[in-house]
Structures are given as structure tokens and as C-alpha cells.
mmCIF file of C-alpha atoms in Angstrom:
data_model
loop_
_atom_site.group_PDB
_atom_site.id
_atom_site.type_symbol
_atom_site.label_atom_id
_atom_site.label_comp_id
_atom_site.label_asym_id
_atom_site.label_seq_id
_atom_site.Cartn_x
_atom_site.Cartn_y
_atom_site.Cartn_z
ATOM 1 C CA MET A 1 -13.252 -12.677 -42.757
ATOM 2 C CA LEU A 2 -14.766 -14.311 -45.944
ATOM 3 C CA ARG A 3 -11.926 -13.176 -47.962
ATOM 4 C CA TYR A 4 -9.547 -14.315 -45.013
ATOM 5 C CA LEU A 5 -10.948 -17.672 -45.307
ATOM 6 C CA LEU A 6 -10.810 -17.735 -49.443
ATOM 7 C CA GLY A 7 -6.819 -16.349 -49.325
ATOM 8 C CA ARG A 8 -6.022 -19.089 -46.866
ATOM 9 C CA PHE A 9 -8.234 -21.820 -48.898
ATOM 10 C CA TRP A 10 -6.150 -21.071 -51.862
ATOM 11 C CA GLN A 11 -2.640 -21.164 -49.986
ATOM 12 C CA SER A 12 -3.470 -24.499 -48.690
ATOM 13 C CA LEU A 13 -4.346 -25.811 -52.165
ATOM 14 C CA VAL A 14 -0.814 -24.578 -53.368
ATOM 15 C CA LEU A 15 0.866 -26.124 -50.181
ATOM 16 C CA LEU A 16 -1.070 -29.431 -51.088
ATOM 17 C CA LEU A 17 0.108 -29.412 -54.513
ATOM 18 C CA LEU A 18 3.612 -28.381 -53.961
ATOM 19 C CA VAL A 19 3.858 -31.416 -50.764
ATOM 20 C CA SER A 20 2.338 -33.858 -53.399
ATOM 21 C CA VAL A 21 4.947 -33.149 -56.339
ATOM 22 C CA ILE A 22 7.924 -33.514 -53.576
ATOM 23 C CA GLY A 23 6.491 -36.298 -52.109
ATOM 24 C CA PHE A 24 6.020 -37.835 -55.420
ATOM 25 C CA ALA A 25 9.324 -37.307 -56.661
ATOM 26 C CA VAL A 26 11.186 -38.181 -53.738
ATOM 27 C CA LEU A 27 9.757 -41.431 -53.643
ATOM 28 C CA ASN A 28 9.774 -42.696 -57.017
ATOM 29 C CA LEU A 29 13.385 -40.885 -57.472
ATOM 30 C CA ALA A 30 14.602 -43.247 -54.564
ATOM 31 C CA PRO A 31 17.123 -46.262 -54.781
ATOM 32 C CA GLY A 32 15.405 -49.235 -55.385
ATOM 33 C CA GLY A 33 12.113 -47.583 -56.918
ATOM 34 C CA PRO A 34 8.457 -49.105 -56.813
ATOM 35 C CA LEU A 35 9.504 -52.600 -57.813
ATOM 36 C CA SER A 36 12.522 -53.098 -55.266
ATOM 37 C CA GLN A 37 9.711 -55.471 -53.217
ATOM 38 C CA PHE A 38 9.385 -57.338 -56.637
ATOM 39 C CA THR A 39 13.036 -58.193 -56.699
ATOM 40 C CA LEU A 40 13.339 -60.155 -53.488
ATOM 41 C CA THR A 41 10.714 -62.535 -54.963
ATOM 42 C CA PRO A 42 12.506 -65.788 -55.670
ATOM 43 C CA GLY A 43 12.859 -66.881 -59.538
ATOM 44 C CA MET A 44 12.130 -63.112 -60.551
ATOM 45 C CA THR A 45 13.734 -61.824 -63.739
ATOM 46 C CA GLN A 46 14.233 -58.725 -65.736
ATOM 47 C CA ALA A 47 11.738 -59.746 -68.075
ATOM 48 C CA ASP A 48 9.199 -60.296 -65.123
ATOM 49 C CA LEU A 49 10.019 -57.235 -63.827
ATOM 50 C CA ASP A 50 9.862 -54.872 -67.417
ATOM 51 C CA ARG A 51 6.513 -56.736 -67.645
ATOM 52 C CA ILE A 52 5.413 -55.475 -64.263
ATOM 53 C CA ALA A 53 6.666 -51.687 -64.901
ATOM 54 C CA THR A 54 4.558 -52.145 -67.761
ATOM 55 C CA GLN A 55 1.377 -53.672 -66.308
ATOM 56 C CA MET A 56 1.845 -50.800 -63.617
ATOM 57 C CA GLY A 57 2.494 -47.882 -65.790
ATOM 58 C CA LEU A 58 5.761 -46.939 -64.100
ATOM 59 C CA ASN A 59 7.977 -47.225 -67.204
ATOM 60 C CA ARG A 60 6.733 -43.586 -68.389
ATOM 61 C CA PRO A 61 8.164 -40.407 -67.583
ATOM 62 C CA LEU A 62 7.617 -39.549 -63.891
ATOM 63 C CA PRO A 63 5.470 -36.387 -65.004
ATOM 64 C CA ILE A 64 3.086 -38.463 -66.643
ATOM 65 C CA GLN A 65 3.142 -41.152 -63.639
ATOM 66 C CA TYR A 66 2.197 -38.146 -61.322
ATOM 67 C CA LEU A 67 -0.498 -36.421 -63.783
ATOM 68 C CA ASP A 68 -2.187 -40.021 -63.644
ATOM 69 C CA TRP A 69 -2.252 -40.763 -59.746
ATOM 70 C CA LEU A 70 -3.023 -36.598 -58.897
ATOM 71 C CA SER A 71 -6.016 -37.386 -61.720
ATOM 72 C CA HIS A 72 -7.539 -40.497 -60.523
ATOM 73 C CA LEU A 73 -6.738 -38.895 -56.303
ATOM 74 C CA LEU A 74 -9.326 -36.152 -57.325
ATOM 75 C CA ARG A 75 -11.643 -38.556 -58.531
ATOM 76 C CA GLY A 76 -11.744 -40.621 -54.847
ATOM 77 C CA ASP A 77 -9.217 -43.272 -56.231
ATOM 78 C CA TRP A 78 -6.627 -43.809 -53.790
ATOM 79 C CA GLY A 79 -5.277 -46.715 -55.684
ATOM 80 C CA HIS A 80 -4.202 -50.122 -54.920
ATOM 81 C CA SER A 81 -1.588 -51.110 -52.464
ATOM 82 C CA TYR A 82 1.526 -53.207 -53.868
ATOM 83 C CA ARG A 83 1.670 -55.366 -50.833
ATOM 84 C CA ASP A 84 -1.242 -56.917 -51.254
ATOM 85 C CA GLY A 85 -3.346 -55.389 -53.570
ATOM 86 C CA ARG A 86 -6.236 -53.729 -51.368
ATOM 87 C CA PRO A 87 -7.551 -50.589 -51.888
ATOM 88 C CA VAL A 88 -5.486 -48.132 -50.382
ATOM 89 C CA LEU A 89 -8.373 -45.789 -48.620
ATOM 90 C CA ASP A 90 -9.425 -49.270 -47.032
ATOM 91 C CA ILE A 91 -5.755 -49.829 -45.355
ATOM 92 C CA ILE A 92 -5.695 -46.658 -44.076
ATOM 93 C CA TRP A 93 -9.256 -46.559 -42.527
ATOM 94 C CA GLU A 94 -8.186 -49.377 -40.642
ATOM 95 C CA HIS A 95 -5.203 -47.695 -39.054
ATOM 96 C CA LEU A 96 -6.794 -44.335 -38.724
ATOM 97 C CA VAL A 97 -9.013 -44.969 -35.687
ATOM 98 C CA ALA A 98 -6.326 -46.391 -33.577
ATOM 99 C CA THR A 99 -4.165 -43.060 -34.643
ATOM 100 C CA LEU A 100 -7.040 -40.978 -33.893
ATOM 101 C CA LEU A 101 -7.791 -42.492 -30.084
ATOM 102 C CA LEU A 102 -4.140 -42.175 -29.232
ATOM 103 C CA MET A 103 -3.361 -38.745 -30.491
ATOM 104 C CA GLY A 104 -6.806 -37.379 -28.627
ATOM 105 C CA VAL A 105 -5.845 -39.033 -25.219
ATOM 106 C CA SER A 106 -2.397 -38.141 -25.382
ATOM 107 C CA THR A 107 -3.761 -34.175 -26.397
ATOM 108 C CA ALA A 108 -6.238 -33.990 -23.539
ATOM 109 C CA ILE A 109 -3.366 -35.215 -21.263
ATOM 110 C CA ALA A 110 -1.244 -33.015 -22.546
ATOM 111 C CA ILE A 111 -3.526 -29.817 -22.798
ATOM 112 C CA PHE A 112 -5.198 -30.516 -18.789
ATOM 113 C CA VAL A 113 -1.356 -31.184 -16.922
ATOM 114 C CA GLY A 114 0.798 -28.438 -19.402
ATOM 115 C CA THR A 115 -2.256 -25.667 -18.363
ATOM 116 C CA TRP A 116 -2.014 -26.685 -14.952
ATOM 117 C CA ILE A 117 1.796 -26.580 -14.533
ATOM 118 C CA GLY A 118 2.220 -23.725 -16.339
ATOM 119 C CA VAL A 119 -0.149 -21.495 -14.306
ATOM 120 C CA LEU A 120 0.915 -22.923 -11.356
ATOM 121 C CA GLY A 121 4.508 -21.971 -12.154
ATOM 122 C CA ALA A 122 3.680 -18.822 -13.138
ATOM 123 C CA LEU A 123 1.585 -18.012 -10.100
ATOM 124 C CA ARG A 124 4.732 -19.310 -7.901
ATOM 125 C CA ARG A 125 6.901 -17.898 -9.867
ATOM 126 C CA TYR A 126 10.628 -18.721 -8.533
ATOM 127 C CA SER A 127 9.072 -21.244 -6.371
ATOM 128 C CA ILE A 128 10.745 -24.801 -5.879
ATOM 129 C CA PHE A 129 7.753 -26.162 -7.970
ATOM 130 C CA ASP A 130 8.528 -23.539 -10.852
ATOM 131 C CA TYR A 131 12.348 -24.390 -10.790
ATOM 132 C CA ALA A 132 11.098 -28.329 -11.045
ATOM 133 C CA ALA A 133 8.535 -27.517 -13.518
ATOM 134 C CA THR A 134 11.445 -26.080 -15.526
ATOM 135 C CA VAL A 135 13.869 -28.806 -15.426
ATOM 136 C CA GLY A 136 11.279 -31.370 -16.017
ATOM 137 C CA ALA A 137 10.057 -29.635 -19.203
ATOM 138 C CA MET A 138 13.730 -29.376 -20.306
ATOM 139 C CA VAL A 139 14.541 -33.009 -19.470
ATOM 140 C CA ALA A 140 11.431 -34.069 -21.211
ATOM 141 C CA LEU A 141 12.326 -31.501 -24.371
ATOM 142 C CA SER A 142 15.868 -33.337 -24.398
ATOM 143 C CA ILE A 143 15.026 -37.405 -24.447
ATOM 144 C CA PRO A 144 14.247 -38.785 -27.303
ATOM 145 C CA THR A 145 10.394 -39.877 -27.556
ATOM 146 C CA PHE A 146 11.270 -44.127 -28.329
ATOM 147 C CA TRP A 147 13.397 -43.952 -25.001
ATOM 148 C CA PHE A 148 10.676 -42.961 -22.684
ATOM 149 C CA GLY A 149 8.935 -45.679 -24.316
ATOM 150 C CA LEU A 150 11.222 -48.281 -23.864
ATOM 151 C CA ILE A 151 11.790 -47.295 -20.156
ATOM 152 C CA ALA A 152 8.022 -47.405 -19.704
ATOM 153 C CA ILE A 153 7.875 -50.613 -20.844
ATOM 154 C CA TYR A 154 11.045 -51.835 -19.012
ATOM 155 C CA ILE A 155 9.712 -50.550 -15.520
ATOM 156 C CA PHE A 156 5.702 -51.144 -16.000
ATOM 157 C CA SER A 157 5.721 -53.915 -17.955
ATOM 158 C CA LEU A 158 8.808 -56.500 -17.495
ATOM 159 C CA ARG A 159 9.645 -55.246 -13.875
ATOM 160 C CA LEU A 160 6.302 -54.736 -12.128
ATOM 161 C CA ARG A 161 3.822 -56.334 -14.647
ATOM 162 C CA TRP A 162 1.099 -53.674 -14.209
ATOM 163 C CA LEU A 163 0.577 -52.583 -17.826
ATOM 164 C CA PRO A 164 0.790 -54.760 -21.194
ATOM 165 C CA ALA A 165 3.976 -53.844 -23.248
ATOM 166 C CA GLY A 166 2.074 -53.228 -26.662
ATOM 167 C CA ASN A 167 -0.518 -53.587 -28.811
ATOM 168 C CA MET A 168 -4.045 -51.915 -28.807
ATOM 169 C CA TYR A 169 -5.805 -55.029 -27.294
ATOM 170 C CA THR A 170 -5.699 -58.384 -25.915
ATOM 171 C CA ILE A 171 -6.677 -61.147 -28.553
ATOM 172 C CA GLY A 172 -9.567 -62.517 -27.490
ATOM 173 C CA ASN A 173 -10.757 -60.065 -25.104
ATOM 174 C CA GLY A 174 -11.746 -56.399 -26.681
ATOM 175 C CA SER A 175 -13.404 -55.040 -24.201
ATOM 176 C CA LEU A 176 -13.615 -51.063 -23.122
ATOM 177 C CA GLY A 177 -11.456 -51.755 -20.109
ATOM 178 C CA ASP A 178 -9.099 -53.657 -22.120
ATOM 179 C CA TYR A 179 -8.491 -50.891 -24.642
ATOM 180 C CA ALA A 180 -8.238 -48.732 -21.581
ATOM 181 C CA ILE A 181 -5.290 -50.454 -19.917
ATOM 182 C CA HIS A 182 -3.368 -50.676 -23.307
ATOM 183 C CA LEU A 183 -3.876 -46.983 -23.987
ATOM 184 C CA ILE A 184 -2.104 -45.713 -20.681
ATOM 185 C CA MET A 185 2.003 -46.418 -21.588
ATOM 186 C CA PRO A 186 1.699 -44.808 -25.017
ATOM 187 C CA SER A 187 -0.433 -41.942 -24.567
ATOM 188 C CA ILE A 188 1.305 -40.848 -21.301
ATOM 189 C CA VAL A 189 4.341 -41.009 -23.438
ATOM 190 C CA LEU A 190 3.469 -39.209 -26.182
ATOM 191 C CA ALA A 191 1.746 -36.514 -24.353
ATOM 192 C CA LEU A 192 4.863 -36.397 -21.936
ATOM 193 C CA VAL A 193 6.852 -33.974 -24.776
ATOM 194 C CA ASN A 194 3.852 -32.093 -25.393
ATOM 195 C CA VAL A 195 2.850 -31.286 -21.633
ATOM 196 C CA ALA A 196 6.819 -29.320 -21.395
ATOM 197 C CA VAL A 197 6.005 -27.659 -24.371
ATOM 198 C CA TRP A 198 2.666 -26.631 -23.373
ATOM 199 C CA SER A 199 3.435 -25.601 -19.882
ATOM 200 C CA ARG A 200 6.203 -23.655 -20.911
ATOM 201 C CA TYR A 201 3.994 -21.537 -23.532
ATOM 202 C CA MET A 202 1.380 -21.380 -20.714
ATOM 203 C CA ARG A 203 3.775 -19.997 -17.809
ATOM 204 C CA THR A 204 4.864 -17.139 -20.056
ATOM 205 C CA ALA A 205 1.096 -16.549 -21.558
ATOM 206 C CA THR A 206 0.106 -16.287 -17.919
ATOM 207 C CA LEU A 207 3.004 -13.984 -16.630
ATOM 208 C CA ASP A 208 2.019 -11.788 -19.351
ATOM 209 C CA VAL A 209 -1.642 -11.359 -18.805
ATOM 210 C CA ILE A 210 -0.771 -11.166 -14.870
ATOM 211 C CA SER A 211 1.170 -8.169 -15.599
ATOM 212 C CA GLN A 212 -1.922 -6.434 -17.604
ATOM 213 C CA ASP A 213 -4.005 -3.480 -16.085
ATOM 214 C CA PHE A 214 -7.416 -5.123 -16.195
ATOM 215 C CA VAL A 215 -6.124 -7.874 -14.003
ATOM 216 C CA ARG A 216 -4.644 -5.145 -11.533
ATOM 217 C CA THR A 217 -8.072 -3.289 -11.864
ATOM 218 C CA ALA A 218 -9.854 -6.295 -10.935
ATOM 219 C CA ARG A 219 -8.167 -6.948 -8.231
ATOM 220 C CA ALA A 220 -8.639 -3.419 -6.982
ATOM 221 C CA LYS A 221 -12.588 -3.624 -6.816
ATOM 222 C CA GLY A 222 -11.738 -6.477 -4.284
ATOM 223 C CA LEU A 223 -12.661 -9.777 -6.833
ATOM 224 C CA SER A 224 -11.075 -13.139 -5.182
ATOM 225 C CA SER A 225 -8.232 -14.528 -6.616
ATOM 226 C CA ARG A 226 -10.375 -17.508 -7.303
ATOM 227 C CA ARG A 227 -12.519 -15.504 -9.681
ATOM 228 C CA VAL A 228 -9.807 -13.106 -10.799
ATOM 229 C CA LEU A 229 -7.625 -16.055 -12.088
ATOM 230 C CA ILE A 230 -11.088 -18.142 -14.057
ATOM 231 C CA ARG A 231 -12.681 -15.111 -15.498
ATOM 232 C CA HIS A 232 -9.704 -12.693 -16.567
ATOM 233 C CA ILE A 233 -6.270 -14.726 -16.571
ATOM 234 C CA LEU A 234 -7.175 -18.047 -17.729
ATOM 235 C CA GLY A 235 -9.427 -16.973 -20.559
ATOM 236 C CA ASN A 236 -6.761 -14.833 -22.387
ATOM 237 C CA ALA A 237 -3.789 -16.381 -21.679
ATOM 238 C CA LEU A 238 -5.357 -19.147 -23.388
ATOM 239 C CA LEU A 239 -5.740 -17.579 -26.280
ATOM 240 C CA PRO A 240 -2.297 -18.267 -28.109
ATOM 241 C CA MET A 241 -2.406 -21.612 -26.604
ATOM 242 C CA ILE A 242 -4.895 -22.404 -29.430
ATOM 243 C CA THR A 243 -2.466 -21.439 -32.105
ATOM 244 C CA LEU A 244 0.067 -23.368 -30.478
ATOM 245 C CA LEU A 245 -2.417 -26.598 -30.342
ATOM 246 C CA GLY A 246 -2.800 -26.386 -34.075
ATOM 247 C CA LEU A 247 0.941 -25.569 -34.631
ATOM 248 C CA GLN A 248 1.490 -28.494 -32.649
ATOM 249 C CA LEU A 249 -0.629 -30.947 -34.743
ATOM 250 C CA PRO A 250 2.935 -32.025 -36.971
ATOM 251 C CA THR A 251 4.911 -32.921 -33.888
ATOM 252 C CA ILE A 252 1.840 -34.987 -32.483
ATOM 253 C CA LEU A 253 1.938 -36.953 -35.814
ATOM 254 C CA GLY A 254 5.912 -37.002 -35.340
ATOM 255 C CA GLY A 255 5.182 -38.574 -32.042
ATOM 256 C CA ALA A 256 2.468 -40.770 -32.958
ATOM 257 C CA LEU A 257 4.811 -42.632 -35.531
ATOM 258 C CA VAL A 258 7.249 -43.073 -33.126
ATOM 259 C CA THR A 259 5.316 -44.093 -30.127
ATOM 260 C CA GLU A 260 3.493 -46.458 -32.463
ATOM 261 C CA THR A 261 6.308 -48.281 -33.052
ATOM 262 C CA VAL A 262 7.580 -48.598 -29.920
ATOM 263 C CA PHE A 263 4.248 -50.009 -28.305
ATOM 264 C CA THR A 264 3.361 -52.340 -31.737
ATOM 265 C CA TRP A 265 0.140 -49.844 -31.781
ATOM 266 C CA PRO A 266 -1.652 -50.536 -35.117
ATOM 267 C CA GLY A 267 -2.304 -46.945 -36.444
ATOM 268 C CA MET A 268 -0.916 -44.860 -39.301
ATOM 269 C CA GLY A 269 2.539 -44.316 -38.084
ATOM 270 C CA ARG A 270 3.431 -47.885 -38.034
ATOM 271 C CA LEU A 271 1.524 -48.127 -40.942
ATOM 272 C CA PHE A 272 3.778 -45.655 -42.523
ATOM 273 C CA LEU A 273 6.841 -47.232 -41.320
ATOM 274 C CA ASP A 274 6.129 -50.529 -42.691
ATOM 275 C CA SER A 275 4.908 -49.178 -46.031
ATOM 276 C CA LEU A 276 8.194 -47.428 -46.586
ATOM 277 C CA GLY A 277 10.151 -51.279 -45.476
ATOM 278 C CA TYR A 278 7.756 -53.012 -48.135
ATOM 279 C CA SER A 279 8.045 -50.002 -51.038
ATOM 280 C CA ASP A 280 4.357 -49.697 -50.888
ATOM 281 C CA TYR A 281 4.382 -46.308 -52.934
ATOM 282 C CA PRO A 282 0.169 -45.947 -52.930
ATOM 283 C CA VAL A 283 -0.166 -46.332 -49.592
ATOM 284 C CA VAL A 284 2.984 -44.033 -48.191
ATOM 285 C CA MET A 285 1.302 -40.985 -50.469
ATOM 286 C CA GLU A 286 -1.611 -41.568 -49.296
ATOM 287 C CA LEU A 287 -0.643 -40.995 -45.955
ATOM 288 C CA LEU A 288 1.695 -38.357 -47.048
ATOM 289 C CA MET A 289 -1.444 -36.129 -48.159
ATOM 290 C CA MET A 290 -3.753 -36.912 -45.079
ATOM 291 C CA SER A 291 -0.309 -35.524 -42.718
ATOM 292 C CA ALA A 292 -0.302 -32.598 -45.017
ATOM 293 C CA VAL A 293 -4.420 -32.128 -44.768
ATOM 294 C CA LEU A 294 -4.225 -32.543 -41.322
ATOM 295 C CA VAL A 295 -1.784 -30.291 -40.795
ATOM 296 C CA LEU A 296 -2.977 -27.408 -42.925
ATOM 297 C CA VAL A 297 -6.968 -28.061 -41.112
ATOM 298 C CA GLY A 298 -4.919 -27.960 -37.916
ATOM 299 C CA ASN A 299 -3.831 -24.226 -38.630
ATOM 300 C CA LEU A 300 -6.763 -22.889 -40.101
ATOM 301 C CA ALA A 301 -8.807 -24.289 -37.516
ATOM 302 C CA ALA A 302 -6.922 -22.773 -34.638
ATOM 303 C CA ASP A 303 -6.651 -19.181 -36.584
ATOM 304 C CA LEU A 304 -10.478 -19.183 -37.066
ATOM 305 C CA THR A 305 -11.174 -20.116 -33.547
ATOM 306 C CA VAL A 306 -8.827 -17.567 -31.781
ATOM 307 C CA ALA A 307 -10.661 -15.120 -34.423
ATOM 308 C CA PHE A 308 -13.910 -16.202 -33.221
ATOM 309 C CA VAL A 309 -12.882 -16.374 -29.119
ATOM 310 C CA ASP A 310 -10.828 -13.334 -29.430
ATOM 311 C CA PRO A 311 -13.356 -10.171 -30.441
ATOM 312 C CA ARG A 312 -10.277 -7.866 -31.206
ATOM 313 C CA ILE A 313 -9.511 -10.108 -34.186
ATOM 314 C CA ARG A 314 -12.957 -10.693 -35.415
ATOM 315 C CA LEU A 315 -13.463 -6.888 -35.850
ATOM 316 C CA SER A 316 -10.331 -6.134 -37.490
#
């Protein structure tokens, strides 16, 4: 196990290094570059731009800029925003809690609802419910997330006026109930696609377990259907789902970016788009690295959880 962990650790470091190199090169070679926002300032001349580039070290060769950025990152210096000069770490921390809250609630909804639909569809194979769940999953996977968000805003905010159209809380309120009301629509919209994916995988995994010999043996011993389902079917069917959860983390992050934009949720996804619009490359790079770290940690945690839960993998 220790050898496996060390191998995955070194692989993760290499992947992070590649992500940083590619991301840094793409951002700095894009049209306009880091100085594009300064060109919008009235009265800005080319001499002023050259002076700013010298002060920020942007006139040096790109490999030197990358090594300087990497050395500061390893020392814990994430730099300062081009937009307002604030430390990047402070800016990200202000938006991180909002994204974790949205992702946590939506993931919990996707796991609970998707597991229930998948297991019930497997137990009632080829029933009306199974066909309806399959059609619903295909529809959810085919329609973009932003469309669901706009339809939800139109129906529940503009027409019915049941829920707020956006933001994380009402200015001047900030109570727990107010946070919960604002969280309902974005979390459900973000969870919708993941429910479809989770239910399809869970249905397949449950059907595979049901056909195993140990399930037939448990039923032959006279165990109740409820006990067989909980003790023998669910536990084994959820093992591949743990790996799926780690693999779905990039999808959740991508969906959070779109959902946060539609519902004006003050999370990292919205911060990423705003930073791209302002060519705030220090913030964009750190968000890119944080996303890469979350993806790698999620995959590694999923593998370790499966190895811990399944004795066959752990002993091998």
C-alpha cells in the first residue's frame, strides 16, 4: 500500500507540473496578454504600458516568468491580483466557501437520488419506472446545465415567485433559512446531470451484483428481500460508485462554473470567468492549479477508499 501511495504521489506531482506549464503558456500567449486590461485605461500610452510591463516583470522571457511564478507558488506566495492589487489567496478564500457549499449539497442530492433511482430501476427491470428513469436520464444528459438554470429561474422565480432568482443571500438578512432558500435552485440544477449519470451507473452495478452467486445463496437461506438488499447488494454495488465519485469531480467543478454564472452565485466558478474577462492571470492560474489539485485528490481518495472498503483490493 505504501508503494502504491508513493507511486500515485509522484504521478500527481508530474501531472500538476504539466498542468501548470500548459496553463501558464496558454494564458500568456493568448491575444492581448496580461496587459490587455491596462489598455482600456483612458490616456494610457505605449510608454506607460512598457513601464508597467517592466515593473511586473512581463518583459522577460516566458520560461523565466514561469520559473519565477513557480518559485513564489512553492513558497506560499500566490501573488496579487491585477484587478485590485489584493492577495490572490484572500480573494480565492472569499469564494471557496460558497463553491464548497454548493458542490457539497448538490453532490449529496445526486448521490441520494441517483442511488435510489438506480437501485429501484434494477430491482424493477423493464418496468414503467425503469423506462421513465432511462428517458429522464437521457434528457438530463442531453440538455445543457445553463438551460435548466434559466428555465428554473423563469418558472420558480419569475412566474411562481417561490424562490429567489440568484445570489447567495438577501442583503440585510443573511439568516440560515435565507441561505437555504437561495441554495435550493442552484444545487438542484447542478445535481440534475449528476443524478442521471449516477442512476445509470448504479443500475448497472446493481444488476451485476444481483446476478452473483452469493446473492442467490443469501436468498436460498431464507433471508428477507430487505436484508439481502441492504447487507449484500447495496454494499457491493456501491464499490464502483466510489471511484465514479472521484472521476465526477471535474464534471461537478465544470457544472459549478456554469451554475454559479447563471445564478450569480459568488463562488470560484464565477470568479474564474470574471478573472478571465479582466485578464487577471494570477487569479486564473491559482484557480486552475486548485482545480487540478482537487481532481487529483478526489481520484486518489476514491482509490484509497475502495482499497480500504474492499478487502480483495487491499490484500492484493
